[in-house]
Structure formats: structure tokens, C-alpha cells
XYZ file of C-alpha atoms in Angstrom:
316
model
C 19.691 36.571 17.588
C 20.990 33.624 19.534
C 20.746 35.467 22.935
C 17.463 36.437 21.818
C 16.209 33.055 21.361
C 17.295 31.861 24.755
C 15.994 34.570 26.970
C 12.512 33.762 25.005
C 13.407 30.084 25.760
C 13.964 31.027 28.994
C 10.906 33.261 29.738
C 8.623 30.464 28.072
C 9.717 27.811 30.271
C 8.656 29.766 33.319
C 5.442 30.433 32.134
C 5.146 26.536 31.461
C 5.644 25.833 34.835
C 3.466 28.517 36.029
C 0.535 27.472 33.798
C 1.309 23.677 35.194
C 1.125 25.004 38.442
C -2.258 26.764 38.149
C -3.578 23.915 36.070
C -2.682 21.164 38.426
C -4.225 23.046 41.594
C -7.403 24.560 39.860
C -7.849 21.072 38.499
C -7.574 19.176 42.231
C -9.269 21.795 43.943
C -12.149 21.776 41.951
C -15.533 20.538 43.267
C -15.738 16.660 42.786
C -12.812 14.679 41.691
C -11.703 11.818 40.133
C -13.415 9.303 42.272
C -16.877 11.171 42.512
C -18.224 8.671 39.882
C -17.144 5.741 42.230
C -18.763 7.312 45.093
C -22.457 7.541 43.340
C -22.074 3.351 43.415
C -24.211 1.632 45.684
C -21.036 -1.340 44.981
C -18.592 1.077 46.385
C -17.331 1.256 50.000
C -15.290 3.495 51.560
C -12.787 1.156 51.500
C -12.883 0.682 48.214
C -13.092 4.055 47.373
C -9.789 4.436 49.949
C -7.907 1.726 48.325
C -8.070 3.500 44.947
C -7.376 6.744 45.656
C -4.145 5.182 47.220
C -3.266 3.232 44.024
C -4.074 6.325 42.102
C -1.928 8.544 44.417
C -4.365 10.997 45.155
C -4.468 10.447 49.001
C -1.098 12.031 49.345
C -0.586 16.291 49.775
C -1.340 18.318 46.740
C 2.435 20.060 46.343
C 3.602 15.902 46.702
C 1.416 15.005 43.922
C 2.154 17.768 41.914
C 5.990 17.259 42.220
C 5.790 13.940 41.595
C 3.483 14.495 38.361
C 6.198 17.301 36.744
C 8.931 15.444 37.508
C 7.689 12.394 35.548
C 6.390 14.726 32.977
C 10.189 16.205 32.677
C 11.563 12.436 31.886
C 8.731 11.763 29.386
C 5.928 10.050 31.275
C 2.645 11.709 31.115
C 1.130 9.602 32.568
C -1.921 7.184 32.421
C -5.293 8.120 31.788
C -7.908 7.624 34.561
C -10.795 6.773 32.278
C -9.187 3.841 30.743
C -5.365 3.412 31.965
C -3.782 4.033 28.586
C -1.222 6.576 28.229
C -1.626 10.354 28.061
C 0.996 10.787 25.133
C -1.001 7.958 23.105
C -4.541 9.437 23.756
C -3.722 12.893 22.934
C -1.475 11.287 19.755
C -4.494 9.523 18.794
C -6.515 13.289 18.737
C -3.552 15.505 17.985
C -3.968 14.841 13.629
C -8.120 15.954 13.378
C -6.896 18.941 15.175
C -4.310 19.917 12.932
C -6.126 18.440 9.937
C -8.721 21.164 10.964
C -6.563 24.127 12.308
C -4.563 23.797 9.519
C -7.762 23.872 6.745
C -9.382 26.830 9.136
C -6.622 29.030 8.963
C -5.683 28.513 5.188
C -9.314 29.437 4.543
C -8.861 32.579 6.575
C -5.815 33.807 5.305
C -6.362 33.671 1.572
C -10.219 35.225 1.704
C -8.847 37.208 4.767
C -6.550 38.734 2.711
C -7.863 39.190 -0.551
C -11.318 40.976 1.397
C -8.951 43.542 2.836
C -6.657 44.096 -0.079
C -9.874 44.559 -2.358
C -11.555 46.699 0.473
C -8.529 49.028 1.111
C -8.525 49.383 -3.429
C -12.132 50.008 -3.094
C -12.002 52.142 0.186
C -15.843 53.701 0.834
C -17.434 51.366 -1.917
C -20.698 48.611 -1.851
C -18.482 46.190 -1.276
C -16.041 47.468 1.357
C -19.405 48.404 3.129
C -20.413 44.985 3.372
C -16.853 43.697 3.986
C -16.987 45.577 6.566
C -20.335 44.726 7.833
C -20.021 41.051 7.671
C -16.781 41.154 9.507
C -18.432 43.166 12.980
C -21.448 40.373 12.044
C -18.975 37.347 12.479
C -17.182 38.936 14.989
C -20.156 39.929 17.203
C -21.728 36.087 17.192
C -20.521 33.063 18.667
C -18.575 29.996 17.027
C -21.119 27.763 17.779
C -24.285 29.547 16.799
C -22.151 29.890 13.194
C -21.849 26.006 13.520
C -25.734 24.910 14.555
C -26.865 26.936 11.780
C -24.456 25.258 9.461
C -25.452 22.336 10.367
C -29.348 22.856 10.059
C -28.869 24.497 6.830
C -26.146 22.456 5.083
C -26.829 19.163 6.407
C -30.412 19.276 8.145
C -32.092 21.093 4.966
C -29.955 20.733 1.997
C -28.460 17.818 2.984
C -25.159 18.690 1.187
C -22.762 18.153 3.704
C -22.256 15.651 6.515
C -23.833 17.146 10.321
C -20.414 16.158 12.015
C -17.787 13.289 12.356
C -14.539 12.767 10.602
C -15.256 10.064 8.600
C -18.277 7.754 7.399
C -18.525 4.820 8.527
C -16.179 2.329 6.502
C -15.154 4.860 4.398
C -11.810 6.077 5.225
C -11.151 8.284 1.854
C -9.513 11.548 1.649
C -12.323 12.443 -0.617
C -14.918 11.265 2.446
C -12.008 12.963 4.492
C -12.487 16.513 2.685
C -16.616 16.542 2.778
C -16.805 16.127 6.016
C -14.141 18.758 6.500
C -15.975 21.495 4.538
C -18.293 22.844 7.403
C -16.083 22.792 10.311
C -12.888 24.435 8.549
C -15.271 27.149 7.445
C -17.110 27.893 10.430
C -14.016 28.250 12.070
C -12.170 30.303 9.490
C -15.542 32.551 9.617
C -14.222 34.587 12.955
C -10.287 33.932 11.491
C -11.214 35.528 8.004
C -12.998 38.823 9.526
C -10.110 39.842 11.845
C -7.893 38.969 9.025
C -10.024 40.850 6.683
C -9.770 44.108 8.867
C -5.864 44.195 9.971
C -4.995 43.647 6.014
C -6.998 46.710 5.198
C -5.788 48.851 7.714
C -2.503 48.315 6.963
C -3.099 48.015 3.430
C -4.477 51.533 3.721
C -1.425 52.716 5.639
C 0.843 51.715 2.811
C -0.846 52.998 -0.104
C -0.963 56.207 1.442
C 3.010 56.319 2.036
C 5.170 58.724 -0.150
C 6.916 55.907 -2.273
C 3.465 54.647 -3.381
C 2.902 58.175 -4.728
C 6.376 58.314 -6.224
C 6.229 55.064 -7.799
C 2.458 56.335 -9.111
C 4.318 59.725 -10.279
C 6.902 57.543 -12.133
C 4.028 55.379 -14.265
C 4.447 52.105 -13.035
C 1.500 50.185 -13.768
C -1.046 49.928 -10.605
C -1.226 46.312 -10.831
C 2.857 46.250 -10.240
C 2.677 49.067 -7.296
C 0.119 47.322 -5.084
C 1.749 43.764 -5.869
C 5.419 44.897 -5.495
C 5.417 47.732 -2.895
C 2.203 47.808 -1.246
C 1.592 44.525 -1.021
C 4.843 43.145 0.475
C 5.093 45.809 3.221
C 1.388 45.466 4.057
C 1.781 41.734 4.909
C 4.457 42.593 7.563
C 2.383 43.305 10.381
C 0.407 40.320 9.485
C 2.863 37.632 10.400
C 2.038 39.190 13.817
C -1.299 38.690 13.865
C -0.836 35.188 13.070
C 1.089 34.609 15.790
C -1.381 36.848 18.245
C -4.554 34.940 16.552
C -2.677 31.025 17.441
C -4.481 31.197 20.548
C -8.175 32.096 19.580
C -7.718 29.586 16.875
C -7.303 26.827 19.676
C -10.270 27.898 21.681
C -12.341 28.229 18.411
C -10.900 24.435 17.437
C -12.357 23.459 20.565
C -16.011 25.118 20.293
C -16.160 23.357 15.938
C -14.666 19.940 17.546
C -17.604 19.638 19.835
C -20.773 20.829 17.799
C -19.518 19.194 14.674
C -18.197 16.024 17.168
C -14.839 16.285 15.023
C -12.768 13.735 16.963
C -9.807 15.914 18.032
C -8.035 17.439 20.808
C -10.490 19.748 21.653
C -13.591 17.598 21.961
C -10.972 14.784 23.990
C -10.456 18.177 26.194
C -14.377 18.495 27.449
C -14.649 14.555 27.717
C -11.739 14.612 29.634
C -12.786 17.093 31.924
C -16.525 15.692 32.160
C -15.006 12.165 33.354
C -12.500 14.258 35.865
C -9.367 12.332 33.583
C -6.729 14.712 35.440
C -4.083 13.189 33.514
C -5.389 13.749 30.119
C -6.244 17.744 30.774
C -3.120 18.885 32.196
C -1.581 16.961 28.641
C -3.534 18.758 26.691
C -3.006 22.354 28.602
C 0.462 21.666 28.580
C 0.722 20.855 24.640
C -1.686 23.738 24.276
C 0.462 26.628 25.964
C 3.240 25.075 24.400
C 2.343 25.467 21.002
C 1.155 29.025 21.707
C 4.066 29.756 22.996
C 5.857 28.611 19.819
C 4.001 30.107 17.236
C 4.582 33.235 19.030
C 8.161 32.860 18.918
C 8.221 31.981 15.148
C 6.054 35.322 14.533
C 8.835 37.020 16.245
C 11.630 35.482 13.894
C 9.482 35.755 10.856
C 9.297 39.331 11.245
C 12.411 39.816 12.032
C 13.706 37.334 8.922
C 11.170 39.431 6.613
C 12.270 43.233 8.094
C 16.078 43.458 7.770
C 15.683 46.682 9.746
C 14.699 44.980 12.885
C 17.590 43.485 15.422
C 16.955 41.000 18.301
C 19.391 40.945 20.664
């Protein structure tokens, strides 16, 4: 396994450095820049507008600033943001907790309802309730994250006014209890999507096990039904599962950052769009870089889960 691991290692650090790449020059070849705030000043010559682009480094070649930018990035230095010179590892620090306070929630939601839909809908294959299982999961999967969250918001908070309309906290009220209402609605509108595709890979491959020969022996044998689906169907179904974990990581980030900005939850995926709207170079490629990182990982652990869980399967 330890050859394994490094070849992965090894593969994942040149796709770091080719996302960096394509980051850093779809960033700086963008429309705009940096200093197109500076130059909508009346206050602002040329010359000043010269002077900071100089201190900022940005009047030097593109593969310069880039090299200069990784290899700083290599020895720990993010950098410093543009919006308001403090560093990128602090900023992003500062943002990193909501985001895991809410991925975290999301995907705990998903995977228990997930599960339990599927499992009852592959027992109950064909019945009222598998029907609507099944329609409710093309439903969430057919609509956007964000529709899900405005009408959340209009119903939960707008009409009923049960539940707060966004924000991590209230106002000088730093509870966990304060913490966990205003949690509710943006952990479940992004478990929503999370929970149907989890929903519909646990029933498929719930279904696939049930229907397996040992399922019918153990049947034949009069085990109870409750012990067969919990001791053999059960465990074998969930094996393909710790790959869809890994394979949903990345759609959980993107949905993270659509919930962060309608419900304004103060993480790393509403600091992402401010970032970009205020051209804070700096701060972006952080964030992409933590981002594919972290993909990257969770990948890898689905990979050694599976193969921890499946005796049968060798990585070498």
C-alpha cells in the first residue's frame, strides 16, 4: 500500500501545480484587475496607479509573478490580501470553521436520511413510498441550490418566522444553541441535493445485494430478516458508498458555496465571491488551492477506506 500512497501523492501534487497554474493565469488575464477600482478615482493618477502596481508586483511578467507567488507559497507565505493587507492564511483561517461547521452538518444530514430512504426504498421496491422517494429525489436533483434556499428562506423565516433568514450568529449572542438555529436551514438545503443522490446509489446497490445468492441462502436457512439485511445486506451495500463520498466531496464544496451566499453564512465560500468581486488575487488562489487540496484528499481516503473495508482489494 505504501507505493500506492506515493504514486497518488505523486499524481496529486502535479495536478496542484497544474490547477495553480490555470488559476493564477485565468485569474491575471481576466478583464479588469486588481487596480481597476483605483482607476475609477478621480484622486488617482497614473502615477499613482504606477507606483502601486510596482509595490504590489504586478508590473512585472506574468510567468515572474507566478514563480515568485508558488515559491513563497512552497515556504508557507500566502501571501497578503489586497483588500486589506492581512494575511491569506489568517483570512481564510478566520472562514475555514463556518465552512466545516456547515459541510460537516450538510453531509451528516445526507447520509443518515440518504441512507435510510434507499434502504427502506430497495425493502419496499415498487411501493407509495419508493414512488415518491424516488420522485422527490429527480425533484431535488432537477432544481438549483439556491432556488431550494430563497424558498427556505421566504417560507421558514419570511412567513413562519421560525428560523433565522441567514447569518451565523445573532448579534451578541454567541451560543451554540443560537449557533444550531441558525444552522438548521442552510445544513438542510444543502443536504437536500446530498440526500437524493445518496438516496438513489444506496438503493441500487441495496437492490444488488439482496438479490445475491447468499441473501437467498441465508433466507433458506431462517435467519430472521431483520438480521439478513443488517448483517449481510447491509454491510456489503455500504461498500460502494464510501466511494460516493469521496466522488460527492467536490459538489459538496460548490453547493457550500451557493448556501454560504444566499443564507450570507460567513465562510469560505461567501469570502470566495467577495474575494473575487474586489479582484483580492491573493485570497482566491488560497482558497482554490485549499479547495483542490481537500478534494484531492478525501478522494484518497475513499480509496483507503475501501480498500481497509474490502480485504479482497490490493493497492499496489
Amino acid at each position: 500500500m505504501f507505493p500506492y500512497l506515493l504514486r497518488r501523492l505523486g499524481q496529486a501534487l502535479v495536478l496542484l501545480l497544474i490547477v495553480s497554474m490555470l488559476g493564477f493565469a485565468i485569474l491575471h488575464l481576466a478583464p479588469g484587475g486588481p487596480l481597476s477600482q483605483f482607476a475609477l478615482s478621480s484622486q488617482m493618477s497614473p502615477e499613482d496607479i504606477a507606483r502601486i502596481s510596482h509595490q504590489l508586483g504586478l508590473d512585472r511578467p506574468l510567468p515572474v509573478q507566478y514563480a515568485d507567488w508558488l515559491w513563497r507559497m512552497l515556504q508557507g507565505d500566502w501571501g497578503t490580501s489586497y483588500r486589506d493587507g492581512s494575511a491569506v492564511l489568517a483570512v481564510i483561517g478566520s472562514h475555514l470553521r463556518a465552512t466545516f461547521e456547515l459541510m460537516a452538518t450538510a453531509t451528516l444530514v445526507a447520509c443518515l436520511l440518504g441512507c435510510w430512504i434507499g434502504i427502506l426504498g430497495a425493502i419496499r421496491r415498487y411501493s407509495l413510498f419508493d414512488t415518491l422517494a424516488t420522485v422527490g429525489a429527480m425533484v431535488a436533483l432537477s432544481i438549483p441550490t439556491f432556488w431550494f434556499g430563497l424558498v427556505a428562506i421566504y417560507v421558514f423565516s419570511v412567513t413562519l418566522g421560525w428560523l433565522p433568514a441567514g447569518n451565523r450568529h445573532t448579534v451578541g449572542d454567541d451560543s451554540v444553541l443560537d449557533l444550531l438555529h441558525h444552522l438548521i436551514a442552510p445544513a438542510l438545503v444543502l443536504a437536500l441535493v446530498e440526500m437524493a443522490i445518496w438516496a438513489r446509489f444506496m438503493r441500487s446497490s441495496m437492490l444488488d445485494v439482496i438479490g445475491q445468492d447468499y441473501i437467498r441462502t441465508a433466507r433458506a436457512k431462517g435467519l430472521p430478516e431483520w438480521s439478513i439485511l443488517s448483517r449481510h445486506a447491509l454491510r456489503n451495500a455500504l461498500l460502494p458508498m464510501i466511494t460516493v463520498a469521496g466522488l460527492q466531496f467536490p459538489t459538496l464544496l460548490g453547493g457550500a458555496l451557493v448556501a454560504e451566499t444566499v443564507f450570507t453564512w460567513p465562510g469560505m465560500g461567501r469570502l470566495f465571491l467577495d474575494s473575487i468581486a474586489y479582484r483580492d488575487y491573493p485570497v482566491v488562489m488560497g482558497i482554490l488551492m485549499l479547495s483542490a487540496a481537500m478534494v484531492m484528499l478525501g478522494s484518497l481516503i475513499a480509496d483507503l477506506l475501501y480498500a481497509v473495508v474490502d480485504p479482497r482489494i490490493r493497492m499496489e
